[in-house]
PDB file of C-alpha atoms in Angstrom:
ATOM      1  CA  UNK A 773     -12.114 -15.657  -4.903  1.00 55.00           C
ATOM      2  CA  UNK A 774     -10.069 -16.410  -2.282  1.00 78.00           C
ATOM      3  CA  UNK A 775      -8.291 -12.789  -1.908  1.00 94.00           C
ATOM      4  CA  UNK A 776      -9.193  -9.879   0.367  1.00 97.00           C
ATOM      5  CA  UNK A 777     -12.437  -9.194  -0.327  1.00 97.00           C
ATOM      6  CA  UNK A 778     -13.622  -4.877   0.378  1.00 98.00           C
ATOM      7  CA  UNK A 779     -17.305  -3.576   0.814  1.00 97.00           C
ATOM      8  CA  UNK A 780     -18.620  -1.648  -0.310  1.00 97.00           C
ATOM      9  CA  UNK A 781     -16.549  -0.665  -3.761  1.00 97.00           C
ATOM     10  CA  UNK A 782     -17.932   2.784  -3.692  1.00 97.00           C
ATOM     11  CA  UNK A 783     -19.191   5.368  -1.290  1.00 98.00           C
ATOM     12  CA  UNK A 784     -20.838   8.827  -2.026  1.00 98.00           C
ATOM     13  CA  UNK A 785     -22.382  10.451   1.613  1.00 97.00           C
ATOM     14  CA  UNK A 786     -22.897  13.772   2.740  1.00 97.00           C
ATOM     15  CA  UNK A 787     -20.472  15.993   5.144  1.00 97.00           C
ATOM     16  CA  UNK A 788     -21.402  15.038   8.516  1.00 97.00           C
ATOM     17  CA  UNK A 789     -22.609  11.641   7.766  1.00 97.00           C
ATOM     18  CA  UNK A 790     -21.141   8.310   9.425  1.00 98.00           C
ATOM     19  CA  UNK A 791     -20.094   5.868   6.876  1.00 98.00           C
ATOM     20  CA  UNK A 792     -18.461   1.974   7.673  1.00 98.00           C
ATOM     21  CA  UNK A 793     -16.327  -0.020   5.615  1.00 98.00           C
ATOM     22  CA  UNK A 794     -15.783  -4.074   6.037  1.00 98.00           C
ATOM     23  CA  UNK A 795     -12.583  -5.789   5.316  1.00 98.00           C
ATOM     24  CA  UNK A 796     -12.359  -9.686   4.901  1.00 97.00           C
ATOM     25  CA  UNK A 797      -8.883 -10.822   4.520  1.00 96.00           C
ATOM     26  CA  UNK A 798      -7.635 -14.146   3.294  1.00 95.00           C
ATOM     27  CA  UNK A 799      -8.460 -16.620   6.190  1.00 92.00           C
ATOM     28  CA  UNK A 800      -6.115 -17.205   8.372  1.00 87.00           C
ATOM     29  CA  UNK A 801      -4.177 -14.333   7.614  1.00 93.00           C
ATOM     30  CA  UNK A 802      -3.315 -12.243  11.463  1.00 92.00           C
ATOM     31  CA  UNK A 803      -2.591  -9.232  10.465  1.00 93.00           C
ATOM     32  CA  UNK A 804      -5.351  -6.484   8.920  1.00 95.00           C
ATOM     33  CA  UNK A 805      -3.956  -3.344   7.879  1.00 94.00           C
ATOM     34  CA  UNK A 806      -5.744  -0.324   7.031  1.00 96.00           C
ATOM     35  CA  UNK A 807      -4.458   2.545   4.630  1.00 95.00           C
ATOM     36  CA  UNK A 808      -5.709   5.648   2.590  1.00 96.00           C
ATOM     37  CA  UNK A 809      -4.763   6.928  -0.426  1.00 95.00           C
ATOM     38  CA  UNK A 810      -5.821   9.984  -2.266  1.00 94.00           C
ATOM     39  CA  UNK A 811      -5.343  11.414  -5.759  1.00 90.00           C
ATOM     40  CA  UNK A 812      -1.429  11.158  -6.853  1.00 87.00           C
ATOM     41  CA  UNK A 813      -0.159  10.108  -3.720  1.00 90.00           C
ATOM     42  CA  UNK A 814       0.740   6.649  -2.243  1.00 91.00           C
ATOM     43  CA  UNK A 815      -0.987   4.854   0.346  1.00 92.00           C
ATOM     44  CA  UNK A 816      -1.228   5.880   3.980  1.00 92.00           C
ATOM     45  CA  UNK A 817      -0.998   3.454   6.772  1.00 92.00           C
ATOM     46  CA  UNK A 818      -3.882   4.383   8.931  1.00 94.00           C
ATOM     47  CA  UNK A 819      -3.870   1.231  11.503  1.00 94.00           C
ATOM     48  CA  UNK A 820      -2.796  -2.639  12.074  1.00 92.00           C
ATOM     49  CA  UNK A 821      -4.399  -5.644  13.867  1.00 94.00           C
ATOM     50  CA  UNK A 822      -2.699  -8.707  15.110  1.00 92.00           C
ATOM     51  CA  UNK A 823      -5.418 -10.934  15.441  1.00 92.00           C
ATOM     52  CA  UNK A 824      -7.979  -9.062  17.221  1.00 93.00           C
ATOM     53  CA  UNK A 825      -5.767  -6.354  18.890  1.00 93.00           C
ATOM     54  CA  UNK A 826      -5.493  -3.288  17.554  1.00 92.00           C
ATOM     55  CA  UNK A 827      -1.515  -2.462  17.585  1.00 90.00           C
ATOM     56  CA  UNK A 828      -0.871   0.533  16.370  1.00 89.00           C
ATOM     57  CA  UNK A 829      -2.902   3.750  15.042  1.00 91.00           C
ATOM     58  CA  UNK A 830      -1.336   6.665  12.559  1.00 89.00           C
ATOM     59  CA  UNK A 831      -2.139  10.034  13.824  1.00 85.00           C
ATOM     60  CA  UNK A 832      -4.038  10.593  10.442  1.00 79.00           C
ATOM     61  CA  UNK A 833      -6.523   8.273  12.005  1.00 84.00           C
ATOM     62  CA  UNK A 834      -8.510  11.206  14.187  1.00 88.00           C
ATOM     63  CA  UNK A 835     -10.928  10.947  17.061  1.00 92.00           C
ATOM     64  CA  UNK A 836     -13.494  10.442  13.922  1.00 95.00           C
ATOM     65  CA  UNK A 837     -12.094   7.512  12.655  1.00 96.00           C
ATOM     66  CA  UNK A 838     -12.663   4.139  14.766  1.00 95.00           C
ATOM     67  CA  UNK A 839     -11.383   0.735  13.443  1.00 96.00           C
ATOM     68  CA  UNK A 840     -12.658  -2.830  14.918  1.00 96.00           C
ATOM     69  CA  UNK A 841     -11.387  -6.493  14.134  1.00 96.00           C
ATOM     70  CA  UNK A 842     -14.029  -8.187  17.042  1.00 90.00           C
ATOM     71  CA  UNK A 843     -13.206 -11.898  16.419  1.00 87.00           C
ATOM     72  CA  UNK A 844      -9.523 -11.636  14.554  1.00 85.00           C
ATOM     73  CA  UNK A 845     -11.451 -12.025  11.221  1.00 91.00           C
ATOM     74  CA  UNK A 846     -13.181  -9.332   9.487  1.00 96.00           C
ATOM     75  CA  UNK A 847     -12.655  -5.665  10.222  1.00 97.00           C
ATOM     76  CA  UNK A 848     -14.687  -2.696  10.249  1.00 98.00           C
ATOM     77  CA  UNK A 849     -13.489   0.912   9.731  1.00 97.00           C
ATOM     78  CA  UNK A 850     -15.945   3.912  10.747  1.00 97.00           C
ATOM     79  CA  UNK A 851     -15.473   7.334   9.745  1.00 97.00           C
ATOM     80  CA  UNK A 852     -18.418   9.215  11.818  1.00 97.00           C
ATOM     81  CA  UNK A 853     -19.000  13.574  10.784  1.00 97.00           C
ATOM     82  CA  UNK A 854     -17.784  12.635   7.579  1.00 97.00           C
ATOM     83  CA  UNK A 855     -15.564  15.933   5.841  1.00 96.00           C
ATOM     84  CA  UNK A 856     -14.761  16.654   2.455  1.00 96.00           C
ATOM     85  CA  UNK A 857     -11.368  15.642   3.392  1.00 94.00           C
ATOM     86  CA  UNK A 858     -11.741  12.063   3.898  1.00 96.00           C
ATOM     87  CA  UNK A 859     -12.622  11.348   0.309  1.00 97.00           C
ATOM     88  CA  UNK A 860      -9.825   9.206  -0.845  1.00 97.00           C
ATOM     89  CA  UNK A 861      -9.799   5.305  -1.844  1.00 97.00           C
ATOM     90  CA  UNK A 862      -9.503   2.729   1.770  1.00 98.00           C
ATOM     91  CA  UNK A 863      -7.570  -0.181   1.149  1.00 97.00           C
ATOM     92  CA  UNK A 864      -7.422  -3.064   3.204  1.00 97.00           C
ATOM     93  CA  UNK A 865      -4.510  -5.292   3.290  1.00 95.00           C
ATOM     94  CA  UNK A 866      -3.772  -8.599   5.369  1.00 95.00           C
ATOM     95  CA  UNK A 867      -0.649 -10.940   5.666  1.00 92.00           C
ATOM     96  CA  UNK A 868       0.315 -14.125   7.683  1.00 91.00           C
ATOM     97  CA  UNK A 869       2.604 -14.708  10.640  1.00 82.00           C
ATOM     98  CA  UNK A 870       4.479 -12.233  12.922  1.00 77.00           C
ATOM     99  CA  UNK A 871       7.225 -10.654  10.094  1.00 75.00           C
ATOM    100  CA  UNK A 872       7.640  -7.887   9.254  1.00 71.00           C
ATOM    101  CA  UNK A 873       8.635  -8.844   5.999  1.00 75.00           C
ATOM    102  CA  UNK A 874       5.706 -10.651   5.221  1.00 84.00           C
ATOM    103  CA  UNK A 875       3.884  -9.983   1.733  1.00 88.00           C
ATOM    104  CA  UNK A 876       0.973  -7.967   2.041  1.00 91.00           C
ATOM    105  CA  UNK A 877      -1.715  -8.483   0.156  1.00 94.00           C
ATOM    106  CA  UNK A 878      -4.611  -5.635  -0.949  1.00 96.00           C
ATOM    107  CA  UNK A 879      -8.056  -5.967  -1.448  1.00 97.00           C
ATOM    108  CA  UNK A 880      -9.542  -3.481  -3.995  1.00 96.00           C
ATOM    109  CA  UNK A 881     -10.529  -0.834  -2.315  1.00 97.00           C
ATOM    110  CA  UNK A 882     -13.397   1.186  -1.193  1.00 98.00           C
ATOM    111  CA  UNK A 883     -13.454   4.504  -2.854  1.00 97.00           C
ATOM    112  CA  UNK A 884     -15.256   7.719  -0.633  1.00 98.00           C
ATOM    113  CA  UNK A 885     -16.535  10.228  -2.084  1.00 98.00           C
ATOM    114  CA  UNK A 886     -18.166  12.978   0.441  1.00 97.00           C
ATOM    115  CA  UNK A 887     -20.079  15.764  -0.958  1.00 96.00           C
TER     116      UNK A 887
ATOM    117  CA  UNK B 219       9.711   8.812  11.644  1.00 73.00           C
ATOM    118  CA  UNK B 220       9.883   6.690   8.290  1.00 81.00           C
ATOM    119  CA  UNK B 221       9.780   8.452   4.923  1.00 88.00           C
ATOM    120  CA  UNK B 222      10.178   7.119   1.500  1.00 92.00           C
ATOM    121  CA  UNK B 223      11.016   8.882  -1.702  1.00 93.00           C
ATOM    122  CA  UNK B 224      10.189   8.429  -4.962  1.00 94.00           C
ATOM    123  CA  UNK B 225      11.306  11.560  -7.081  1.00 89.00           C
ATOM    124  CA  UNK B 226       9.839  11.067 -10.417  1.00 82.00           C
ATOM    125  CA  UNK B 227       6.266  10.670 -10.953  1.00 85.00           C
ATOM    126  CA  UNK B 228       6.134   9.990 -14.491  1.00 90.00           C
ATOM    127  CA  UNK B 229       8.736   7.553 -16.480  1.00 89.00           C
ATOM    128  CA  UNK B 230       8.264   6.605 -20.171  1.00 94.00           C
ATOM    129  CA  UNK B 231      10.699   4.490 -21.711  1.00 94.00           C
ATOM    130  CA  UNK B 232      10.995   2.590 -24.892  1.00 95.00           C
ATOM    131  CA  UNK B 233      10.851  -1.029 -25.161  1.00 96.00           C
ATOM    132  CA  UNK B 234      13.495  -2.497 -24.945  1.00 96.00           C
ATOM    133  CA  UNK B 235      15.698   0.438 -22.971  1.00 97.00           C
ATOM    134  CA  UNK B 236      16.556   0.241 -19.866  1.00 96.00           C
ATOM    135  CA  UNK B 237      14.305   1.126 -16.765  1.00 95.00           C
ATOM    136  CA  UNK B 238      15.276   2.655 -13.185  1.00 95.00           C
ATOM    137  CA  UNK B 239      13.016   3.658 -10.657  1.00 96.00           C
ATOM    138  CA  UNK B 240      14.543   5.788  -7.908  1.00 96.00           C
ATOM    139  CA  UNK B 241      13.576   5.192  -4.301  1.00 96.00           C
ATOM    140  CA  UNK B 242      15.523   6.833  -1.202  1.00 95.00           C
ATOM    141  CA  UNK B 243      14.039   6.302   2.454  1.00 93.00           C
ATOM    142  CA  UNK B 244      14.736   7.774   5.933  1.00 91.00           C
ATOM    143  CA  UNK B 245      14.911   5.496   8.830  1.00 86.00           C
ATOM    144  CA  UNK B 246      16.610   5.346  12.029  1.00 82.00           C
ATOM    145  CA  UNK B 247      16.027   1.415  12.448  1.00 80.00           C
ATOM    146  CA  UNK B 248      16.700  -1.931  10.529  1.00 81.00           C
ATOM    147  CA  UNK B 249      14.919  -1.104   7.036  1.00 85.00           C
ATOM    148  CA  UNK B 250      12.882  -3.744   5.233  1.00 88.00           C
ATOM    149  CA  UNK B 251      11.681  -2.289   1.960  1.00 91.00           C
ATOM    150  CA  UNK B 252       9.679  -3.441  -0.869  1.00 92.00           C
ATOM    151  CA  UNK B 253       8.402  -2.675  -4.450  1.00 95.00           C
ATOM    152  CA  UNK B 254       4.724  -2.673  -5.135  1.00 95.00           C
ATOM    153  CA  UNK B 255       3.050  -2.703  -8.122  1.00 96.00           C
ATOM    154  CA  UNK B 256      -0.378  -1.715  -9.400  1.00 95.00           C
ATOM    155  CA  UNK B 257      -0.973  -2.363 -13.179  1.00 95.00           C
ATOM    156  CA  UNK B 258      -4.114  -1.108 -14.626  1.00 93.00           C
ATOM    157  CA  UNK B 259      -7.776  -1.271 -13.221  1.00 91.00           C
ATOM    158  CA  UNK B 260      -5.830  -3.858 -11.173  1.00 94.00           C
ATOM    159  CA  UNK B 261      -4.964  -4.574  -7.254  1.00 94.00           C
ATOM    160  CA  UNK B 262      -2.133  -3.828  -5.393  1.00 95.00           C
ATOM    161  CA  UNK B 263       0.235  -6.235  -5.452  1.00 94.00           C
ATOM    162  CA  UNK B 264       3.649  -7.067  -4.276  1.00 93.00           C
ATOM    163  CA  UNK B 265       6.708  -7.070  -6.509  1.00 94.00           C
ATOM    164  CA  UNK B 266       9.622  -7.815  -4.567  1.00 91.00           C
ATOM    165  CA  UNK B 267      11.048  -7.366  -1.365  1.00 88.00           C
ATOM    166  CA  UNK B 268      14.942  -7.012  -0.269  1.00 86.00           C
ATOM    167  CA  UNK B 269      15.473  -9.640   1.544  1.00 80.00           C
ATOM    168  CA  UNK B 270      13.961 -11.953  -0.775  1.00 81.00           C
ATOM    169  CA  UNK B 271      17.487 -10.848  -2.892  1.00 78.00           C
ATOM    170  CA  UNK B 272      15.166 -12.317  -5.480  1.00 83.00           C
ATOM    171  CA  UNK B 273      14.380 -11.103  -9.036  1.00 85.00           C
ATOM    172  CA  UNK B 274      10.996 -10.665 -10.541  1.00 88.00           C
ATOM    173  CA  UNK B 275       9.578 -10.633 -13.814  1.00 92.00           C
ATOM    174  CA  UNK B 276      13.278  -9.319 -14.792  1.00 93.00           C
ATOM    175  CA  UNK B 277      13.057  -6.431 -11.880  1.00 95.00           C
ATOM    176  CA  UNK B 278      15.535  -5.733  -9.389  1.00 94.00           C
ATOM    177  CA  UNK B 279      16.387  -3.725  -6.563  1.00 94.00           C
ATOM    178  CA  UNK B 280      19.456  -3.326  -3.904  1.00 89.00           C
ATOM    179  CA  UNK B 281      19.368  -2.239  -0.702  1.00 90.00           C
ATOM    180  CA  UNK B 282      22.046   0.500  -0.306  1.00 91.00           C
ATOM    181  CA  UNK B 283      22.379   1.235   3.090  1.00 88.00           C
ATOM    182  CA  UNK B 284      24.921   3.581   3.191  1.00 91.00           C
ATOM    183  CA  UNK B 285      22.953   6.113   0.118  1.00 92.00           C
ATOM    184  CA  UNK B 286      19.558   4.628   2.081  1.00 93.00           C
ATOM    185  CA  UNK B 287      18.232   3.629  -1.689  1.00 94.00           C
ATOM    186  CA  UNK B 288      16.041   0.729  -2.871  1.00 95.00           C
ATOM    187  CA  UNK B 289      16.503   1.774  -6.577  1.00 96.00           C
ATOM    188  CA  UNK B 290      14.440  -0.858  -9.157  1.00 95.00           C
ATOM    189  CA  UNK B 291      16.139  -1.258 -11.950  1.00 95.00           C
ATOM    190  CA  UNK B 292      14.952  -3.680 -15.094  1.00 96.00           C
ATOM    191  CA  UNK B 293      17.398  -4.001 -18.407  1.00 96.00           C
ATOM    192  CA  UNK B 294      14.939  -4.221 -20.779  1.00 96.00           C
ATOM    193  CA  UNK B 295      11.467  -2.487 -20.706  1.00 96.00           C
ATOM    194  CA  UNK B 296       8.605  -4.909 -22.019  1.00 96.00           C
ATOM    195  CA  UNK B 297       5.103  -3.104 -22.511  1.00 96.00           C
ATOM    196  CA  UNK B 298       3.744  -5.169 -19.920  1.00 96.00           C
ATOM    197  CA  UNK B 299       5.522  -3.284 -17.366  1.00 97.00           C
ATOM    198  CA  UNK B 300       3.530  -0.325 -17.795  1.00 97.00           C
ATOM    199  CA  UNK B 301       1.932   0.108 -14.527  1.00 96.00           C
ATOM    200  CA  UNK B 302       2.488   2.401 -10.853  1.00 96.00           C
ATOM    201  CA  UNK B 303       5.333   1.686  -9.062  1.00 97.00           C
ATOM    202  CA  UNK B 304       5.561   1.993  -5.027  1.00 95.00           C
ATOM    203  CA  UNK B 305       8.593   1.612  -3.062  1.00 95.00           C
ATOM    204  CA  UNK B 306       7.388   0.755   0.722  1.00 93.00           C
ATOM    205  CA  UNK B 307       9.174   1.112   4.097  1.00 90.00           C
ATOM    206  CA  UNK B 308       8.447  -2.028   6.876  1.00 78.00           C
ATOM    207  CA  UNK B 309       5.638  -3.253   8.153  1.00 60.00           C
ATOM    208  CA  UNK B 310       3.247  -0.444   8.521  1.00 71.00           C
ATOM    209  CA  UNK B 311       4.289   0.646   4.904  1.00 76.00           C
ATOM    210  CA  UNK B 312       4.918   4.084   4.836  1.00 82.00           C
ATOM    211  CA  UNK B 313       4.683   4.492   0.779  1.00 89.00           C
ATOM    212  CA  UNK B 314       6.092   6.758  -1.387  1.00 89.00           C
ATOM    213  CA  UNK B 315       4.329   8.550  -4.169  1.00 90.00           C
ATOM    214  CA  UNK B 316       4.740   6.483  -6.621  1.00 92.00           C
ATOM    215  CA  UNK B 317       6.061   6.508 -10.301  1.00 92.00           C
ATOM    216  CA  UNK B 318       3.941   6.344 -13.402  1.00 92.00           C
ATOM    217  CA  UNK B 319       5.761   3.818 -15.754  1.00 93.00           C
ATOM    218  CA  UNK B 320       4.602   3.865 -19.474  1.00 93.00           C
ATOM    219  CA  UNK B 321       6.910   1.699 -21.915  1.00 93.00           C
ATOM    220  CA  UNK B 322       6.262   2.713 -25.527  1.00 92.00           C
ATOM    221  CA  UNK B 323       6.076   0.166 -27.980  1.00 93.00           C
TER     222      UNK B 323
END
């Protein structure tokens, strides 16, 4: 499968707990988005890389949340004092060249589920 | 700030009738705007964009600048467009809610 590949699928943790999420995109895509989306809404963009710089951040993405893309390939996103509030489905998304209307393509998703 | 809106969540049509999806946005720069589509226990995927001008799977969708809508519009409901529909605003897609599209047979 050649597609953006998510891991893990599923994540239950306790309330304060750190959790991390991994993102491989289709290779040689540059751009890695991040997004959340909970029950009945759309997603939400949380944060972008070109290549291995980090361009632009939501301000849903709080001191707690940390994303990292250290080589321009995969990318990690780390929620750390995990709340009941961040239980929602992650996707990752990644697309090729420097457009903004580029196709984006979405991995499956990693669902949270904090207790 | 960028702000899509979809304003019904749930659409079921007959097959064979007509579909629109509604889709209004608010944004003070160049739009670029795009329908996604999830079907069921499936990924997100793309659908069309409008500047592609292009029309998928019988689906498609004008940029009205001057109303600021991306309606999606399809003549003829087939089953196999029962899925979520999200209308998308540039690059860091702000989405909108989505609609719920169930064609009955």
């Amino acid at each position: 499968d050649t597609g953006v590949s998510q891991d893990p699928r599923h994540k239950i943790t306790k309330r304060g707990q750190n959790v991390t999420f991994r993102c491989d995109p289709i290779s040689e895509h540059n751009r890695l988005y991040w997004y959340r989306q909970t029950l009945g809404q759309g997603p939400e963009f949380l944060t972008y890389f070109q290549n291995e710089a980090q361009l632009e951040k939501s301000r849903l993405l709080s001191d707690r949340f940390s994303a990292e893309r250290p080589k321009g390939s995969f990318s990690t996103l780390e929620i750390q004092r995990t709340e009941q509030g961040d239980s929602a489905m992650y996707l990752c998304a990644s697309s090729s060249g420097l457009a903004d209307y580029n196709e984006q393509f979405f991995g499956p998703g990693t669902r949270l589920t904090v207790l | 700030a960028q702000r899509v809106t979809q304003p019904e969540k749930l659409l079921s049509v007959f097959k064979g009738a007509p579909v629109e999806l509604k889709c209004n946005y608010s944004y003070s720069g160049s739009p670029e705007l795009f329908w996604y589509v999830q079907y069921s226990r499936q990924r997100l995927q793309l659908l069309l964009r409008h500047i592609s001008r292009e029309s998928i799977k019988g689906f498609t969708a004008d940029l009205n600048k001057g109303e600021t809508s991306f309606h999606l519009k399809k003549p003829f409901a087939q089953e196999e467009d029962s899925a979520m529909y999200y209308c998308a605003l540039r690059t860091r897609l702000a989405f909108g809610k989505g609609n719920q599209v169930v064609v009955i047979p």
